[in-house]
mmCIF file of C-alpha atoms and ligand atoms in Angstrom:
data_model
loop_
_atom_site.group_PDB
_atom_site.id
_atom_site.type_symbol
_atom_site.label_atom_id
_atom_site.label_comp_id
_atom_site.label_asym_id
_atom_site.label_seq_id
_atom_site.Cartn_x
_atom_site.Cartn_y
_atom_site.Cartn_z
ATOM 1 C CA MET A 598 -5.387 -3.830 -10.486
ATOM 2 C CA LEU A 599 -7.744 -6.605 -9.386
ATOM 3 C CA ARG A 600 -10.591 -6.207 -6.964
ATOM 4 C CA LEU A 601 -13.202 -8.719 -5.853
ATOM 5 C CA GLU A 602 -16.247 -7.397 -4.058
ATOM 6 C CA LYS A 603 -18.290 -9.914 -2.125
ATOM 7 C CA VAL A 604 -17.969 -12.635 -4.735
ATOM 8 C CA SER A 605 -19.972 -15.824 -4.224
ATOM 9 C CA ALA A 606 -19.887 -18.997 -6.327
ATOM 10 C CA TYR A 607 -21.771 -22.276 -6.288
ATOM 11 C CA TYR A 608 -21.547 -25.780 -7.693
ATOM 12 C CA GLY A 609 -25.205 -26.666 -7.876
ATOM 13 C CA HIS A 610 -26.460 -26.025 -4.379
ATOM 14 C CA ILE A 611 -23.027 -26.154 -2.776
ATOM 15 C CA GLN A 612 -21.663 -22.738 -2.000
ATOM 16 C CA ALA A 613 -17.907 -22.707 -2.611
ATOM 17 C CA LEU A 614 -17.255 -18.958 -2.192
ATOM 18 C CA ARG A 615 -19.004 -16.805 0.385
ATOM 19 C CA GLU A 616 -18.791 -13.062 -0.257
ATOM 20 C CA VAL A 617 -15.060 -13.044 -0.861
ATOM 21 C CA SER A 618 -13.492 -9.592 -1.128
ATOM 22 C CA LEU A 619 -9.842 -9.113 -1.990
ATOM 23 C CA GLU A 620 -7.482 -6.791 -3.786
ATOM 24 C CA VAL A 621 -4.270 -7.110 -5.743
ATOM 25 C CA ALA A 622 -2.316 -3.956 -6.572
ATOM 26 C CA GLY A 623 0.025 -3.681 -9.574
ATOM 27 C CA GLY A 624 3.483 -5.119 -8.869
ATOM 28 C CA GLU A 625 2.419 -7.174 -5.864
ATOM 29 C CA ILE A 626 2.563 -10.877 -5.177
ATOM 30 C CA VAL A 627 -0.533 -11.747 -3.171
ATOM 31 C CA ALA A 628 -0.935 -15.247 -1.727
ATOM 32 C CA VAL A 629 -4.118 -17.092 -0.819
ATOM 33 C CA ILE A 630 -3.577 -19.918 1.640
ATOM 34 C CA GLY A 631 -5.995 -22.300 3.293
ATOM 35 C CA PRO A 632 -6.827 -25.977 3.760
ATOM 36 C CA ASN A 633 -8.180 -28.419 1.143
ATOM 37 C CA GLY A 634 -11.627 -27.465 0.002
ATOM 38 C CA ALA A 635 -11.392 -23.858 1.250
ATOM 39 C CA GLY A 636 -12.346 -22.533 -2.183
ATOM 40 C CA LYS A 637 -8.934 -21.377 -3.396
ATOM 41 C CA THR A 638 -9.107 -23.006 -6.820
ATOM 42 C CA THR A 639 -12.697 -21.865 -7.229
ATOM 43 C CA LEU A 640 -11.551 -18.321 -6.510
ATOM 44 C CA MET A 641 -8.961 -18.536 -9.301
ATOM 45 C CA ASN A 642 -11.487 -20.026 -11.691
ATOM 46 C CA VAL A 643 -13.998 -17.275 -10.987
ATOM 47 C CA ILE A 644 -11.356 -14.632 -11.689
ATOM 48 C CA SER A 645 -10.347 -16.325 -14.962
ATOM 49 C CA GLY A 646 -13.986 -16.706 -15.967
ATOM 50 C CA VAL A 647 -14.059 -20.512 -15.974
ATOM 51 C CA VAL A 648 -16.537 -20.685 -13.081
ATOM 52 C CA PRO A 649 -19.319 -18.084 -13.031
ATOM 53 C CA ALA A 650 -19.761 -15.819 -10.021
ATOM 54 C CA ARG A 651 -23.207 -15.815 -8.514
ATOM 55 C CA GLY A 652 -23.256 -12.554 -6.620
ATOM 56 C CA GLY A 653 -20.596 -9.907 -6.253
ATOM 57 C CA GLU A 654 -18.263 -8.330 -8.749
ATOM 58 C CA VAL A 655 -14.797 -8.892 -10.192
ATOM 59 C CA LEU A 656 -13.073 -5.697 -11.342
ATOM 60 C CA PHE A 657 -9.888 -5.585 -13.372
ATOM 61 C CA ASP A 658 -8.273 -2.205 -13.976
ATOM 62 C CA GLY A 659 -11.502 -0.628 -12.807
ATOM 63 C CA GLN A 660 -13.651 -2.505 -15.353
ATOM 64 C CA VAL A 661 -16.226 -5.073 -14.340
ATOM 65 C CA VAL A 662 -15.188 -8.403 -15.880
ATOM 66 C CA THR A 663 -17.656 -10.641 -14.036
ATOM 67 C CA GLY A 664 -19.314 -12.916 -16.594
ATOM 68 C CA SER A 665 -16.987 -11.915 -19.447
ATOM 69 C CA GLY A 666 -15.873 -15.488 -20.174
ATOM 70 C CA PRO A 667 -12.320 -16.880 -20.247
ATOM 71 C CA GLU A 668 -11.357 -15.689 -23.738
ATOM 72 C CA LYS A 669 -12.138 -12.037 -23.007
ATOM 73 C CA ILE A 670 -10.454 -12.217 -19.631
ATOM 74 C CA VAL A 671 -7.220 -13.496 -21.181
ATOM 75 C CA ARG A 672 -7.373 -10.637 -23.664
ATOM 76 C CA ALA A 673 -7.939 -8.183 -20.816
ATOM 77 C CA GLY A 674 -4.572 -9.314 -19.421
ATOM 78 C CA ILE A 675 -5.225 -12.099 -16.913
ATOM 79 C CA SER A 676 -3.487 -15.421 -17.465
ATOM 80 C CA GLN A 677 -3.779 -18.560 -15.376
ATOM 81 C CA VAL A 678 -1.284 -21.295 -14.592
ATOM 82 C CA PRO A 679 -3.818 -23.948 -13.702
ATOM 83 C CA GLU A 680 -3.491 -26.533 -10.989
ATOM 84 C CA ARG A 681 -2.087 -29.783 -12.383
ATOM 85 C CA ARG A 682 -0.653 -27.744 -15.203
ATOM 86 C CA GLN A 683 -2.751 -28.738 -18.235
ATOM 87 C CA ILE A 684 -0.133 -28.350 -20.888
ATOM 88 C CA PHE A 685 -0.617 -29.900 -24.334
ATOM 89 C CA GLY A 686 1.168 -33.218 -23.895
ATOM 90 C CA ALA A 687 1.384 -34.310 -27.528
ATOM 91 C CA MET A 688 2.800 -30.971 -28.650
ATOM 92 C CA SER A 689 6.438 -29.942 -28.355
ATOM 93 C CA VAL A 690 7.720 -27.616 -25.655
ATOM 94 C CA LEU A 691 8.263 -24.952 -28.303
ATOM 95 C CA ASP A 692 4.730 -25.235 -29.693
ATOM 96 C CA ASN A 693 3.269 -24.975 -26.191
ATOM 97 C CA LEU A 694 5.149 -21.720 -25.701
ATOM 98 C CA ILE A 695 4.146 -20.365 -29.101
ATOM 99 C CA LEU A 696 0.537 -21.211 -28.334
ATOM 100 C CA GLY A 697 0.742 -19.150 -25.150
ATOM 101 C CA ALA A 698 1.425 -16.099 -27.274
ATOM 102 C CA TYR A 699 -1.028 -16.850 -30.078
ATOM 103 C CA HIS A 700 -3.203 -13.824 -29.466
ATOM 104 C CA ARG A 701 -0.214 -11.471 -29.334
ATOM 105 C CA TYR A 702 1.348 -11.899 -32.776
ATOM 106 C CA GLY A 703 -1.005 -9.401 -34.364
ATOM 107 C CA ARG A 704 -0.790 -6.959 -31.501
ATOM 108 C CA ASP A 705 2.856 -7.006 -30.437
ATOM 109 C CA GLY A 706 4.635 -8.473 -33.463
ATOM 110 C CA LYS A 707 6.981 -11.409 -33.883
ATOM 111 C CA GLU A 708 10.039 -9.696 -32.409
ATOM 112 C CA ALA A 709 8.418 -9.014 -29.021
ATOM 113 C CA VAL A 710 7.240 -12.610 -28.796
ATOM 114 C CA LYS A 711 10.733 -13.822 -29.675
ATOM 115 C CA GLN A 712 12.237 -11.750 -26.874
ATOM 116 C CA ASP A 713 9.800 -13.172 -24.358
ATOM 117 C CA MET A 714 10.670 -16.667 -25.528
ATOM 118 C CA ALA A 715 14.363 -15.872 -24.972
ATOM 119 C CA PHE A 716 13.514 -14.744 -21.445
ATOM 120 C CA VAL A 717 11.662 -18.004 -20.715
ATOM 121 C CA PHE A 718 14.746 -19.950 -21.805
ATOM 122 C CA GLU A 719 16.923 -17.681 -19.669
ATOM 123 C CA ILE A 720 14.951 -18.360 -16.485
ATOM 124 C CA PHE A 721 14.336 -22.038 -17.313
ATOM 125 C CA PRO A 722 17.433 -23.266 -19.185
ATOM 126 C CA ARG A 723 16.119 -26.833 -18.905
ATOM 127 C CA LEU A 724 13.329 -25.962 -21.316
ATOM 128 C CA LYS A 725 15.821 -24.681 -23.870
ATOM 129 C CA ASP A 726 17.428 -28.114 -24.054
ATOM 130 C CA ARG A 727 14.045 -29.701 -24.642
ATOM 131 C CA THR A 728 12.296 -27.504 -27.210
ATOM 132 C CA ARG A 729 11.478 -30.420 -29.550
ATOM 133 C CA GLN A 730 10.468 -32.842 -26.799
ATOM 134 C CA ALA A 731 6.779 -33.699 -26.418
ATOM 135 C CA ALA A 732 5.560 -31.733 -23.407
ATOM 136 C CA GLY A 733 3.823 -34.810 -21.968
ATOM 137 C CA THR A 734 7.170 -36.549 -21.547
ATOM 138 C CA LEU A 735 8.646 -33.773 -19.380
ATOM 139 C CA SER A 736 9.072 -34.402 -15.666
ATOM 140 C CA GLY A 737 6.537 -32.885 -13.297
ATOM 141 C CA GLY A 738 8.842 -30.022 -12.407
ATOM 142 C CA GLU A 739 9.677 -29.332 -16.055
ATOM 143 C CA GLN A 740 5.976 -29.316 -16.915
ATOM 144 C CA GLN A 741 5.438 -26.733 -14.225
ATOM 145 C CA MET A 742 8.232 -24.614 -15.686
ATOM 146 C CA LEU A 743 6.588 -24.925 -19.090
ATOM 147 C CA ALA A 744 3.200 -23.906 -17.684
ATOM 148 C CA ILE A 745 4.751 -20.807 -16.114
ATOM 149 C CA GLY A 746 6.700 -20.083 -19.290
ATOM 150 C CA ARG A 747 3.548 -20.384 -21.355
ATOM 151 C CA ALA A 748 1.697 -18.015 -19.048
ATOM 152 C CA TRP A 749 4.565 -15.542 -19.376
ATOM 153 C CA MET A 750 4.318 -15.822 -23.197
ATOM 154 C CA ALA A 751 0.727 -14.610 -22.942
ATOM 155 C CA LYS A 752 2.266 -11.433 -21.421
ATOM 156 C CA PRO A 753 -0.423 -11.001 -18.849
ATOM 157 C CA GLN A 754 -0.741 -8.017 -16.579
ATOM 158 C CA LEU A 755 -1.864 -10.379 -13.865
ATOM 159 C CA LEU A 756 -0.662 -13.959 -13.479
ATOM 160 C CA LEU A 757 -2.830 -16.390 -11.524
ATOM 161 C CA MET A 758 -0.774 -19.277 -10.148
ATOM 162 C CA ASP A 759 -2.659 -22.226 -8.710
ATOM 163 C CA GLU A 760 -0.538 -24.461 -6.460
ATOM 164 C CA PRO A 761 2.730 -24.126 -8.370
ATOM 165 C CA SER A 762 4.533 -26.260 -5.799
ATOM 166 C CA LEU A 763 2.121 -29.199 -6.062
ATOM 167 C CA GLY A 764 4.001 -32.477 -6.275
ATOM 168 C CA LEU A 765 7.418 -30.883 -6.648
ATOM 169 C CA ALA A 766 10.592 -31.724 -4.767
ATOM 170 C CA PRO A 767 11.747 -29.026 -2.314
ATOM 171 C CA LEU A 768 14.583 -27.832 -4.545
ATOM 172 C CA LEU A 769 12.230 -27.334 -7.468
ATOM 173 C CA VAL A 770 9.731 -25.538 -5.257
ATOM 174 C CA LYS A 771 12.534 -23.128 -4.396
ATOM 175 C CA GLU A 772 13.307 -22.678 -8.070
ATOM 176 C CA ILE A 773 9.699 -21.968 -9.001
ATOM 177 C CA PHE A 774 9.369 -19.434 -6.200
ATOM 178 C CA ARG A 775 12.665 -17.788 -7.138
ATOM 179 C CA VAL A 776 11.411 -17.354 -10.685
ATOM 180 C CA SER A 777 8.097 -15.970 -9.424
ATOM 181 C CA ALA A 778 10.009 -13.292 -7.516
ATOM 182 C CA GLU A 779 11.967 -12.535 -10.672
ATOM 183 C CA LEU A 780 8.762 -12.149 -12.677
ATOM 184 C CA ARG A 781 7.499 -9.691 -10.080
ATOM 185 C CA ASP A 782 10.762 -7.749 -10.323
ATOM 186 C CA ARG A 783 10.092 -7.513 -14.070
ATOM 187 C CA GLY A 784 6.760 -5.874 -13.370
ATOM 188 C CA MET A 785 4.437 -8.861 -13.255
ATOM 189 C CA THR A 786 1.616 -8.932 -10.735
ATOM 190 C CA VAL A 787 0.878 -12.350 -9.254
ATOM 191 C CA LEU A 788 -2.017 -13.874 -7.359
ATOM 192 C CA LEU A 789 -0.815 -17.164 -5.925
ATOM 193 C CA VAL A 790 -2.830 -19.985 -4.398
ATOM 194 C CA GLU A 791 -0.764 -22.326 -2.256
ATOM 195 C CA GLN A 792 -1.036 -25.077 0.285
ATOM 196 C CA ASN A 793 2.644 -24.647 1.035
ATOM 197 C CA ALA A 794 1.904 -21.743 3.370
ATOM 198 C CA ARG A 795 5.470 -21.195 4.459
ATOM 199 C CA ALA A 796 6.853 -20.822 0.944
ATOM 200 C CA ALA A 797 3.885 -18.658 -0.075
ATOM 201 C CA LEU A 798 4.239 -16.294 2.883
ATOM 202 C CA ASP A 799 7.987 -16.037 2.301
ATOM 203 C CA LEU A 800 7.424 -14.950 -1.272
ATOM 204 C CA ALA A 801 4.286 -12.820 -1.078
ATOM 205 C CA ASP A 802 3.863 -9.177 -0.146
ATOM 206 C CA ARG A 803 0.383 -9.707 1.254
ATOM 207 C CA ALA A 804 -1.810 -12.722 1.892
ATOM 208 C CA TYR A 805 -5.343 -13.890 2.551
ATOM 209 C CA VAL A 806 -6.321 -16.939 4.564
ATOM 210 C CA MET A 807 -9.436 -18.758 3.329
ATOM 211 C CA GLU A 808 -11.507 -21.310 5.199
ATOM 212 C CA SER A 809 -14.828 -22.825 4.091
ATOM 213 C CA GLY A 810 -15.256 -20.375 1.225
ATOM 214 C CA ARG A 811 -14.552 -17.278 3.307
ATOM 215 C CA VAL A 812 -11.633 -14.944 3.854
ATOM 216 C CA VAL A 813 -10.903 -15.290 7.571
ATOM 217 C CA LEU A 814 -7.627 -13.357 7.829
ATOM 218 C CA GLU A 815 -5.692 -10.933 5.674
ATOM 219 C CA GLY A 816 -2.606 -8.793 6.003
ATOM 220 C CA LYS A 817 1.036 -8.348 5.162
ATOM 221 C CA ALA A 818 2.647 -11.717 4.542
ATOM 222 C CA ASP A 819 5.398 -11.266 7.131
ATOM 223 C CA GLU A 820 2.866 -10.245 9.757
ATOM 224 C CA LEU A 821 0.600 -13.191 8.978
ATOM 225 C CA ALA A 822 3.578 -15.519 9.247
ATOM 226 C CA CYS A 823 3.940 -14.344 12.871
ATOM 227 C CA ASP A 824 0.213 -14.679 13.634
ATOM 228 C CA GLU A 825 -0.380 -17.390 16.188
ATOM 229 C CA ARG A 826 -3.464 -18.801 14.445
ATOM 230 C CA VAL A 827 -1.598 -19.024 11.137
ATOM 231 C CA GLN A 828 1.411 -20.597 12.805
ATOM 232 C CA THR A 829 -0.672 -23.262 14.504
ATOM 233 C CA ALA A 830 -2.960 -24.074 11.573
ATOM 234 C CA TYR A 831 -0.653 -23.635 8.572
ATOM 235 C CA LEU A 832 2.973 -23.459 9.608
ATOM 236 C CA GLY A 833 2.966 -26.590 11.704
ATOM 237 C CA LYS A 834 3.923 -24.849 14.923
ATOM 238 C CA ARG A 835 2.769 -26.460 18.155
ATOM 239 C CA ASN A 836 1.510 -24.484 21.107
HETATM 240 P P1 ATP B 838 -7.561 -27.803 -2.623
HETATM 241 O O1 ATP B 838 -6.499 -27.085 -1.844
HETATM 242 O O2 ATP B 838 -7.846 -29.162 -2.093
HETATM 243 O O3 ATP B 838 -7.321 -27.768 -4.097
HETATM 244 P P2 ATP B 838 -9.414 -25.568 -2.732
HETATM 245 O O4 ATP B 838 -9.264 -24.633 -1.578
HETATM 246 O O5 ATP B 838 -8.776 -25.172 -3.999
HETATM 247 O O6 ATP B 838 -8.941 -27.014 -2.302
HETATM 248 P P3 ATP B 838 -11.861 -25.808 -4.254
HETATM 249 O O7 ATP B 838 -11.279 -26.768 -5.219
HETATM 250 O O8 ATP B 838 -12.078 -24.421 -4.710
HETATM 251 O O9 ATP B 838 -10.980 -25.780 -2.908
HETATM 252 O O10 ATP B 838 -13.210 -26.425 -3.694
HETATM 253 C C1 ATP B 838 -14.092 -25.728 -2.849
HETATM 254 C C2 ATP B 838 -15.318 -26.578 -2.603
HETATM 255 O O11 ATP B 838 -16.094 -26.729 -3.801
HETATM 256 C C3 ATP B 838 -15.002 -27.999 -2.142
HETATM 257 O O12 ATP B 838 -15.937 -28.352 -1.155
HETATM 258 C C4 ATP B 838 -15.160 -28.842 -3.390
HETATM 259 O O13 ATP B 838 -15.559 -30.154 -3.078
HETATM 260 C C5 ATP B 838 -16.238 -28.103 -4.141
HETATM 261 N N1 ATP B 838 -16.075 -28.245 -5.605
HETATM 262 C C6 ATP B 838 -14.993 -27.874 -6.324
HETATM 263 N N2 ATP B 838 -15.171 -28.133 -7.641
HETATM 264 C C7 ATP B 838 -16.401 -28.703 -7.750
HETATM 265 C C8 ATP B 838 -17.175 -29.197 -8.847
HETATM 266 N N3 ATP B 838 -16.718 -29.136 -10.100
HETATM 267 N N4 ATP B 838 -18.391 -29.697 -8.557
HETATM 268 C C9 ATP B 838 -18.871 -29.742 -7.302
HETATM 269 N N5 ATP B 838 -18.201 -29.281 -6.229
HETATM 270 C C10 ATP B 838 -16.984 -28.758 -6.435
#
């Protein structure tokens, strides 16, 4: 579904991505793990069109989308749950969800959007109790639920999740990851960036390890979780 071929990206003269190649097949959850500053967020932003690629190609469903811009990429079926959430704080929970689906009303009709909204409330009952509440007054965990719900409302083929566990208590992290697995079971494809390597490798089918803008390891998530280098660097295991 998604393929990156030797994608590079820069901020001024600083190279943040160095010829990154990766693939996500339909129905998979693929994780990208790595330390601070490895380029994980940049990778997501290049895929969603927010940061331009300088070199290489991003292909979605076989079509080159490099340089298409965020609006077109959302329409193509890629939706991002950004790091630190970026929901519309002054708007209600309900309006945030409706906004997620704004480009679908013409295409899919009101009924389909309504059903997706019902599903969001099914997986996140806490949001149902808070539809009229201003999104900015939700707790951190609830805001993350709303961000995921909003991304689901956009009905993407591919969901990009950037650090969904950031700042959340362990129980909520579990909840978010449980829901992510449920979304996959409903046919969603997910590319997940995470510093919480253990949770990410538990959830994902496959994973990539990034360091200093490069992919340094890749493989099945369960195999990577047993890799000695991964265990020492990311799973806190001592030699
Ligand atoms: P973290 O896990 O800490 O979020 P990351 O792996 O997501 O890190 P990026 O945010 O992609 O890493 O950053 C990669 C590199 O690019 C870092 O060295 C960072 O300082 C740099 N960088 C990121 N955004 C900008 C920017 N807007 N301007 C200049 N440099 C940037």
